[in-house]
Amino acid sequence: MDGPDFTFEASLMGQGYPLIAGVDEVGRGPLAGPVVAAAVIFPSKVNIPGLNDSKKLSANKREELFPKIQEISVAFGLAVVDQKVIDKINILQAARLAMKQAVETLKITPGLLLIDGNQKIDSTLNQWPIVKGDSRSLSIAAASVLAKVTRDRIMDDYHKLYPQYEFNRHKGYGTKLHRTLIQEYGPCPIHRSKFKGVSEYINR
């Protein structure tokens, strides 16, 4: 099968884990804005046609799936860690913190976490990191969509505050346009001051 499915979840449910949360984060790479994480617990039977890793979906498709995932899920959680924290503790730790916080906002405590990537998070819950999990596990793919849509909306709001950077177009990622605008205007308060592409333009 092409794309994520429910194999991991179904197998683990059969092993006595009825509540499994897929966990993912979005926004490690950008030069501006927060990192956002989501956690999603699906029921034992789930069918969401077209659900995939958020990077493989159009913005319209992600927006279409966003309410469906929330509606079908048993529980979902979201967390936002802003650029001040990213600058303070580094992006890897900020991403792990966001995932931890997303899990902690779930209204039901899962028995197991499926984490996108190769690292566990700071949680006492059972965890199973899955490399490329957002392309393999339906729950992780759902988390990636919730996180991506949430982050994109945040960046659209920042565009209204700082229109000269055109955050609505690149969402803070280091595109040629974005880098040119940083060079022209210097960094703004939501830029990640420790990131290459930003740091060299601070206090110039």
PDB file of C-alpha atoms in Angstrom:
ATOM      1  CA  MET A   1       0.000   0.000   0.000  1.00  0.00           C
ATOM      2  CA  ASP A   2       1.221   3.449  -0.894  1.00  0.00           C
ATOM      3  CA  GLY A   3       1.210   5.825   2.062  1.00  0.00           C
ATOM      4  CA  PRO A   4       0.418   5.344   5.745  1.00  0.00           C
ATOM      5  CA  ASP A   5      -1.969   2.704   7.057  1.00  0.00           C
ATOM      6  CA  PHE A   6      -3.244   1.358  10.367  1.00  0.00           C
ATOM      7  CA  THR A   7      -0.932  -1.678  10.551  1.00  0.00           C
ATOM      8  CA  PHE A   8       1.167  -0.475  13.494  1.00  0.00           C
ATOM      9  CA  GLU A   9      -1.878   0.591  15.474  1.00  0.00           C
ATOM     10  CA  ALA A  10      -3.923  -2.552  14.737  1.00  0.00           C
ATOM     11  CA  SER A  11      -1.013  -4.809  15.709  1.00  0.00           C
ATOM     12  CA  LEU A  12      -0.416  -2.942  18.971  1.00  0.00           C
ATOM     13  CA  MET A  13      -4.110  -2.835  19.813  1.00  0.00           C
ATOM     14  CA  GLY A  14      -4.055  -6.611  19.451  1.00  0.00           C
ATOM     15  CA  GLN A  15      -1.228  -6.692  21.985  1.00  0.00           C
ATOM     16  CA  GLY A  16      -3.286  -4.888  24.607  1.00  0.00           C
ATOM     17  CA  TYR A  17      -2.822  -1.193  23.816  1.00  0.00           C
ATOM     18  CA  PRO A  18      -6.344   0.072  22.997  1.00  0.00           C
ATOM     19  CA  LEU A  19      -5.351   3.750  23.133  1.00  0.00           C
ATOM     20  CA  ILE A  20      -2.427   4.663  20.903  1.00  0.00           C
ATOM     21  CA  ALA A  21      -1.385   8.236  20.106  1.00  0.00           C
ATOM     22  CA  GLY A  22       0.453   9.179  16.946  1.00  0.00           C
ATOM     23  CA  VAL A  23       2.759  12.144  17.607  1.00  0.00           C
ATOM     24  CA  ASP A  24       4.523  14.440  15.142  1.00  0.00           C
ATOM     25  CA  GLU A  25       5.935  17.944  14.910  1.00  0.00           C
ATOM     26  CA  VAL A  26       6.197  20.500  12.126  1.00  0.00           C
ATOM     27  CA  GLY A  27       8.539  23.449  11.763  1.00  0.00           C
ATOM     28  CA  ARG A  28      12.076  22.321  12.560  1.00  0.00           C
ATOM     29  CA  GLY A  29      13.538  23.840   9.409  1.00  0.00           C
ATOM     30  CA  PRO A  30      12.088  27.363   9.141  1.00  0.00           C
ATOM     31  CA  LEU A  31      14.023  30.527   9.946  1.00  0.00           C
ATOM     32  CA  ALA A  32      10.995  32.074  11.678  1.00  0.00           C
ATOM     33  CA  GLY A  33       7.998  31.139  13.778  1.00  0.00           C
ATOM     34  CA  PRO A  34       7.241  28.302  16.170  1.00  0.00           C
ATOM     35  CA  VAL A  35       7.531  24.551  16.087  1.00  0.00           C
ATOM     36  CA  VAL A  36       4.100  22.933  16.428  1.00  0.00           C
ATOM     37  CA  ALA A  37       3.305  19.377  17.515  1.00  0.00           C
ATOM     38  CA  ALA A  38       0.169  17.287  17.578  1.00  0.00           C
ATOM     39  CA  ALA A  39      -0.940  13.989  19.100  1.00  0.00           C
ATOM     40  CA  VAL A  40      -3.881  11.982  17.753  1.00  0.00           C
ATOM     41  CA  ILE A  41      -5.659   8.941  19.195  1.00  0.00           C
ATOM     42  CA  PHE A  42      -7.876   7.120  16.697  1.00  0.00           C
ATOM     43  CA  PRO A  43     -10.581   4.548  17.472  1.00  0.00           C
ATOM     44  CA  SER A  44      -9.931   0.888  16.629  1.00  0.00           C
ATOM     45  CA  LYS A  45     -11.475   1.273  13.182  1.00  0.00           C
ATOM     46  CA  VAL A  46     -10.717   4.331  11.121  1.00  0.00           C
ATOM     47  CA  ASN A  47     -11.080   5.332   7.493  1.00  0.00           C
ATOM     48  CA  ILE A  48      -9.928   8.729   6.258  1.00  0.00           C
ATOM     49  CA  PRO A  49      -9.451   8.619   2.469  1.00  0.00           C
ATOM     50  CA  GLY A  50      -6.532  10.689   1.251  1.00  0.00           C
ATOM     51  CA  LEU A  51      -4.789  11.007   4.610  1.00  0.00           C
ATOM     52  CA  ASN A  52      -1.022  11.064   4.168  1.00  0.00           C
ATOM     53  CA  ASP A  53       2.149  12.683   5.456  1.00  0.00           C
ATOM     54  CA  SER A  54       1.311  16.420   5.472  1.00  0.00           C
ATOM     55  CA  LYS A  55       4.318  17.187   3.241  1.00  0.00           C
ATOM     56  CA  LYS A  56       2.735  15.093   0.470  1.00  0.00           C
ATOM     57  CA  LEU A  57      -0.622  16.898   0.566  1.00  0.00           C
ATOM     58  CA  SER A  58      -1.745  20.204  -0.896  1.00  0.00           C
ATOM     59  CA  ALA A  59      -2.727  23.015   1.466  1.00  0.00           C
ATOM     60  CA  ASN A  60      -6.357  22.597   0.398  1.00  0.00           C
ATOM     61  CA  LYS A  61      -6.300  18.867   1.117  1.00  0.00           C
ATOM     62  CA  ARG A  62      -4.757  19.468   4.560  1.00  0.00           C
ATOM     63  CA  GLU A  63      -7.458  22.031   5.372  1.00  0.00           C
ATOM     64  CA  GLU A  64     -10.112  19.542   4.243  1.00  0.00           C
ATOM     65  CA  LEU A  65      -8.674  16.772   6.444  1.00  0.00           C
ATOM     66  CA  PHE A  66      -8.126  19.002   9.505  1.00  0.00           C
ATOM     67  CA  PRO A  67     -11.735  18.929  10.832  1.00  0.00           C
ATOM     68  CA  LYS A  68     -12.250  15.298   9.761  1.00  0.00           C
ATOM     69  CA  ILE A  69      -9.285  14.122  11.836  1.00  0.00           C
ATOM     70  CA  GLN A  70     -10.555  16.027  14.867  1.00  0.00           C
ATOM     71  CA  GLU A  71     -14.046  14.634  14.406  1.00  0.00           C
ATOM     72  CA  ILE A  72     -13.002  10.987  13.997  1.00  0.00           C
ATOM     73  CA  SER A  73     -10.302  10.971  16.692  1.00  0.00           C
ATOM     74  CA  VAL A  74     -10.977   9.779  20.220  1.00  0.00           C
ATOM     75  CA  ALA A  75      -8.748  12.648  21.347  1.00  0.00           C
ATOM     76  CA  PHE A  76      -6.218  15.068  19.894  1.00  0.00           C
ATOM     77  CA  GLY A  77      -3.754  17.531  21.376  1.00  0.00           C
ATOM     78  CA  LEU A  78      -1.769  20.460  19.988  1.00  0.00           C
ATOM     79  CA  ALA A  79       1.200  22.400  21.348  1.00  0.00           C
ATOM     80  CA  VAL A  80       3.140  25.423  20.126  1.00  0.00           C
ATOM     81  CA  VAL A  81       6.712  26.244  21.168  1.00  0.00           C
ATOM     82  CA  ASP A  82       7.768  29.701  20.023  1.00  0.00           C
ATOM     83  CA  GLN A  83      11.047  31.002  18.611  1.00  0.00           C
ATOM     84  CA  LYS A  84      12.204  32.398  21.973  1.00  0.00           C
ATOM     85  CA  VAL A  85      12.234  28.888  23.429  1.00  0.00           C
ATOM     86  CA  ILE A  86      13.794  27.504  20.216  1.00  0.00           C
ATOM     87  CA  ASP A  87      16.636  30.041  20.545  1.00  0.00           C
ATOM     88  CA  LYS A  88      17.056  29.157  24.215  1.00  0.00           C
ATOM     89  CA  ILE A  89      17.071  25.343  24.132  1.00  0.00           C
ATOM     90  CA  ASN A  90      17.760  24.575  20.414  1.00  0.00           C
ATOM     91  CA  ILE A  91      15.372  23.301  17.774  1.00  0.00           C
ATOM     92  CA  LEU A  92      15.734  19.567  18.487  1.00  0.00           C
ATOM     93  CA  GLN A  93      14.871  20.038  22.176  1.00  0.00           C
ATOM     94  CA  ALA A  94      12.076  22.476  21.278  1.00  0.00           C
ATOM     95  CA  ALA A  95      10.556  19.918  18.898  1.00  0.00           C
ATOM     96  CA  ARG A  96      10.716  17.233  21.585  1.00  0.00           C
ATOM     97  CA  LEU A  97       9.183  19.650  24.100  1.00  0.00           C
ATOM     98  CA  ALA A  98       6.321  20.461  21.715  1.00  0.00           C
ATOM     99  CA  MET A  99       5.580  16.749  21.242  1.00  0.00           C
ATOM    100  CA  LYS A 100       5.652  16.186  25.009  1.00  0.00           C
ATOM    101  CA  GLN A 101       3.246  19.095  25.543  1.00  0.00           C
ATOM    102  CA  ALA A 102       0.916  17.895  22.768  1.00  0.00           C
ATOM    103  CA  VAL A 103       0.665  14.495  24.483  1.00  0.00           C
ATOM    104  CA  GLU A 104       0.008  16.183  27.841  1.00  0.00           C
ATOM    105  CA  THR A 105      -2.947  18.118  26.377  1.00  0.00           C
ATOM    106  CA  LEU A 106      -4.773  14.907  25.366  1.00  0.00           C
ATOM    107  CA  LYS A 107      -7.965  14.530  27.385  1.00  0.00           C
ATOM    108  CA  ILE A 108      -7.366  10.739  27.525  1.00  0.00           C
ATOM    109  CA  THR A 109      -4.030   9.204  28.488  1.00  0.00           C
ATOM    110  CA  PRO A 110      -2.810   6.772  25.810  1.00  0.00           C
ATOM    111  CA  GLY A 111      -1.122   3.492  26.655  1.00  0.00           C
ATOM    112  CA  LEU A 112       1.473   3.931  23.921  1.00  0.00           C
ATOM    113  CA  LEU A 113       2.961   6.718  21.824  1.00  0.00           C
ATOM    114  CA  LEU A 114       4.007   6.279  18.194  1.00  0.00           C
ATOM    115  CA  ILE A 115       6.577   9.040  17.675  1.00  0.00           C
ATOM    116  CA  ASP A 116       7.703  10.225  14.262  1.00  0.00           C
ATOM    117  CA  GLY A 117      11.495   9.985  13.992  1.00  0.00           C
ATOM    118  CA  ASN A 118      14.185   8.099  15.879  1.00  0.00           C
ATOM    119  CA  GLN A 119      14.014   9.751  19.309  1.00  0.00           C
ATOM    120  CA  LYS A 120      11.797   9.262  22.303  1.00  0.00           C
ATOM    121  CA  ILE A 121      10.340  12.235  24.160  1.00  0.00           C
ATOM    122  CA  ASP A 122      10.471  13.098  27.853  1.00  0.00           C
ATOM    123  CA  SER A 123       7.479  11.049  28.951  1.00  0.00           C
ATOM    124  CA  THR A 124       6.888   8.080  31.251  1.00  0.00           C
ATOM    125  CA  LEU A 125       4.430   6.620  28.721  1.00  0.00           C
ATOM    126  CA  ASN A 126       5.412   3.641  26.563  1.00  0.00           C
ATOM    127  CA  GLN A 127       6.947   4.930  23.325  1.00  0.00           C
ATOM    128  CA  TRP A 128       7.829   3.571  19.926  1.00  0.00           C
ATOM    129  CA  PRO A 129       9.773   5.928  17.630  1.00  0.00           C
ATOM    130  CA  ILE A 130       9.153   5.178  13.934  1.00  0.00           C
ATOM    131  CA  VAL A 131      11.500   6.593  11.298  1.00  0.00           C
ATOM    132  CA  LYS A 132       9.431   8.177   8.508  1.00  0.00           C
ATOM    133  CA  GLY A 133       6.416   7.448  10.688  1.00  0.00           C
ATOM    134  CA  ASP A 134       4.320  10.135   8.997  1.00  0.00           C
ATOM    135  CA  SER A 135       4.482   8.060   5.794  1.00  0.00           C
ATOM    136  CA  ARG A 136       3.813   4.753   7.565  1.00  0.00           C
ATOM    137  CA  SER A 137       1.383   5.245  10.460  1.00  0.00           C
ATOM    138  CA  LEU A 138      -2.083   6.717   9.992  1.00  0.00           C
ATOM    139  CA  SER A 139      -2.071   8.220  13.496  1.00  0.00           C
ATOM    140  CA  ILE A 140       1.283   9.938  12.961  1.00  0.00           C
ATOM    141  CA  ALA A 141       0.167  11.187   9.516  1.00  0.00           C
ATOM    142  CA  ALA A 142      -2.941  12.653  11.157  1.00  0.00           C
ATOM    143  CA  ALA A 143      -0.780  14.379  13.776  1.00  0.00           C
ATOM    144  CA  SER A 144       1.420  15.813  11.029  1.00  0.00           C
ATOM    145  CA  VAL A 145      -1.637  17.305   9.288  1.00  0.00           C
ATOM    146  CA  LEU A 146      -3.017  18.885  12.490  1.00  0.00           C
ATOM    147  CA  ALA A 147       0.407  20.346  13.312  1.00  0.00           C
ATOM    148  CA  LYS A 148       1.036  21.624   9.782  1.00  0.00           C
ATOM    149  CA  VAL A 149      -2.357  23.322   9.380  1.00  0.00           C
ATOM    150  CA  THR A 150      -2.052  24.893  12.834  1.00  0.00           C
ATOM    151  CA  ARG A 151       1.441  26.194  12.093  1.00  0.00           C
ATOM    152  CA  ASP A 152       0.487  27.539   8.667  1.00  0.00           C
ATOM    153  CA  ARG A 153      -2.416  29.454  10.218  1.00  0.00           C
ATOM    154  CA  ILE A 154      -0.065  30.923  12.835  1.00  0.00           C
ATOM    155  CA  MET A 155       2.301  32.060  10.076  1.00  0.00           C
ATOM    156  CA  ASP A 156      -0.613  33.603   8.147  1.00  0.00           C
ATOM    157  CA  ASP A 157      -1.445  35.598  11.280  1.00  0.00           C
ATOM    158  CA  TYR A 158       2.191  36.691  11.573  1.00  0.00           C
ATOM    159  CA  HIS A 159       1.985  37.862   7.964  1.00  0.00           C
ATOM    160  CA  LYS A 160      -0.613  40.420   9.083  1.00  0.00           C
ATOM    161  CA  LEU A 161       1.784  41.669  11.764  1.00  0.00           C
ATOM    162  CA  TYR A 162       4.895  41.673   9.566  1.00  0.00           C
ATOM    163  CA  PRO A 163       3.643  41.887   5.960  1.00  0.00           C
ATOM    164  CA  GLN A 164       7.028  42.859   4.546  1.00  0.00           C
ATOM    165  CA  TYR A 165       8.341  39.302   5.087  1.00  0.00           C
ATOM    166  CA  GLU A 166       5.487  37.615   3.164  1.00  0.00           C
ATOM    167  CA  PHE A 167       5.118  34.819   5.737  1.00  0.00           C
ATOM    168  CA  ASN A 168       1.855  33.803   4.057  1.00  0.00           C
ATOM    169  CA  ARG A 169       3.863  32.615   1.053  1.00  0.00           C
ATOM    170  CA  HIS A 170       6.786  30.702   2.567  1.00  0.00           C
ATOM    171  CA  LYS A 171       5.566  30.095   6.173  1.00  0.00           C
ATOM    172  CA  GLY A 172       8.975  31.078   7.530  1.00  0.00           C
ATOM    173  CA  TYR A 173      10.989  28.489   5.587  1.00  0.00           C
ATOM    174  CA  GLY A 174      14.322  29.545   4.144  1.00  0.00           C
ATOM    175  CA  THR A 175      13.214  30.145   0.580  1.00  0.00           C
ATOM    176  CA  LYS A 176      15.139  32.460  -1.693  1.00  0.00           C
ATOM    177  CA  LEU A 177      12.375  35.070  -1.296  1.00  0.00           C
ATOM    178  CA  HIS A 178      12.450  34.859   2.497  1.00  0.00           C
ATOM    179  CA  ARG A 179      16.252  35.088   2.679  1.00  0.00           C
ATOM    180  CA  THR A 180      16.189  38.131   0.394  1.00  0.00           C
ATOM    181  CA  LEU A 181      13.606  39.837   2.610  1.00  0.00           C
ATOM    182  CA  ILE A 182      15.653  39.139   5.757  1.00  0.00           C
ATOM    183  CA  GLN A 183      18.656  40.721   4.043  1.00  0.00           C
ATOM    184  CA  GLU A 184      16.560  43.729   3.068  1.00  0.00           C
ATOM    185  CA  TYR A 185      14.672  44.361   6.321  1.00  0.00           C
ATOM    186  CA  GLY A 186      16.746  42.532   8.924  1.00  0.00           C
ATOM    187  CA  PRO A 187      15.160  39.985  11.291  1.00  0.00           C
ATOM    188  CA  CYS A 188      11.846  40.634  13.067  1.00  0.00           C
ATOM    189  CA  PRO A 189      10.806  39.418  16.550  1.00  0.00           C
ATOM    190  CA  ILE A 190       9.633  36.001  15.308  1.00  0.00           C
ATOM    191  CA  HIS A 191      12.864  35.133  13.492  1.00  0.00           C
ATOM    192  CA  ARG A 192      15.031  32.443  15.071  1.00  0.00           C
ATOM    193  CA  SER A 193      18.101  34.431  16.046  1.00  0.00           C
ATOM    194  CA  LYS A 194      20.453  31.432  16.346  1.00  0.00           C
ATOM    195  CA  PHE A 195      19.671  30.080  12.862  1.00  0.00           C
ATOM    196  CA  LYS A 196      22.075  30.599   9.982  1.00  0.00           C
ATOM    197  CA  GLY A 197      20.346  32.930   7.561  1.00  0.00           C
ATOM    198  CA  VAL A 198      19.135  35.063  10.477  1.00  0.00           C
ATOM    199  CA  SER A 199      22.000  35.321  12.983  1.00  0.00           C
ATOM    200  CA  GLU A 200      24.324  37.117  10.563  1.00  0.00           C
ATOM    201  CA  TYR A 201      21.768  39.938  10.138  1.00  0.00           C
ATOM    202  CA  ILE A 202      21.247  40.674  13.825  1.00  0.00           C
ATOM    203  CA  ASN A 203      22.733  43.967  15.069  1.00  0.00           C
ATOM    204  CA  ARG A 204      24.312  44.705  11.751  1.00  0.00           C
TER     205      ARG A 204
END
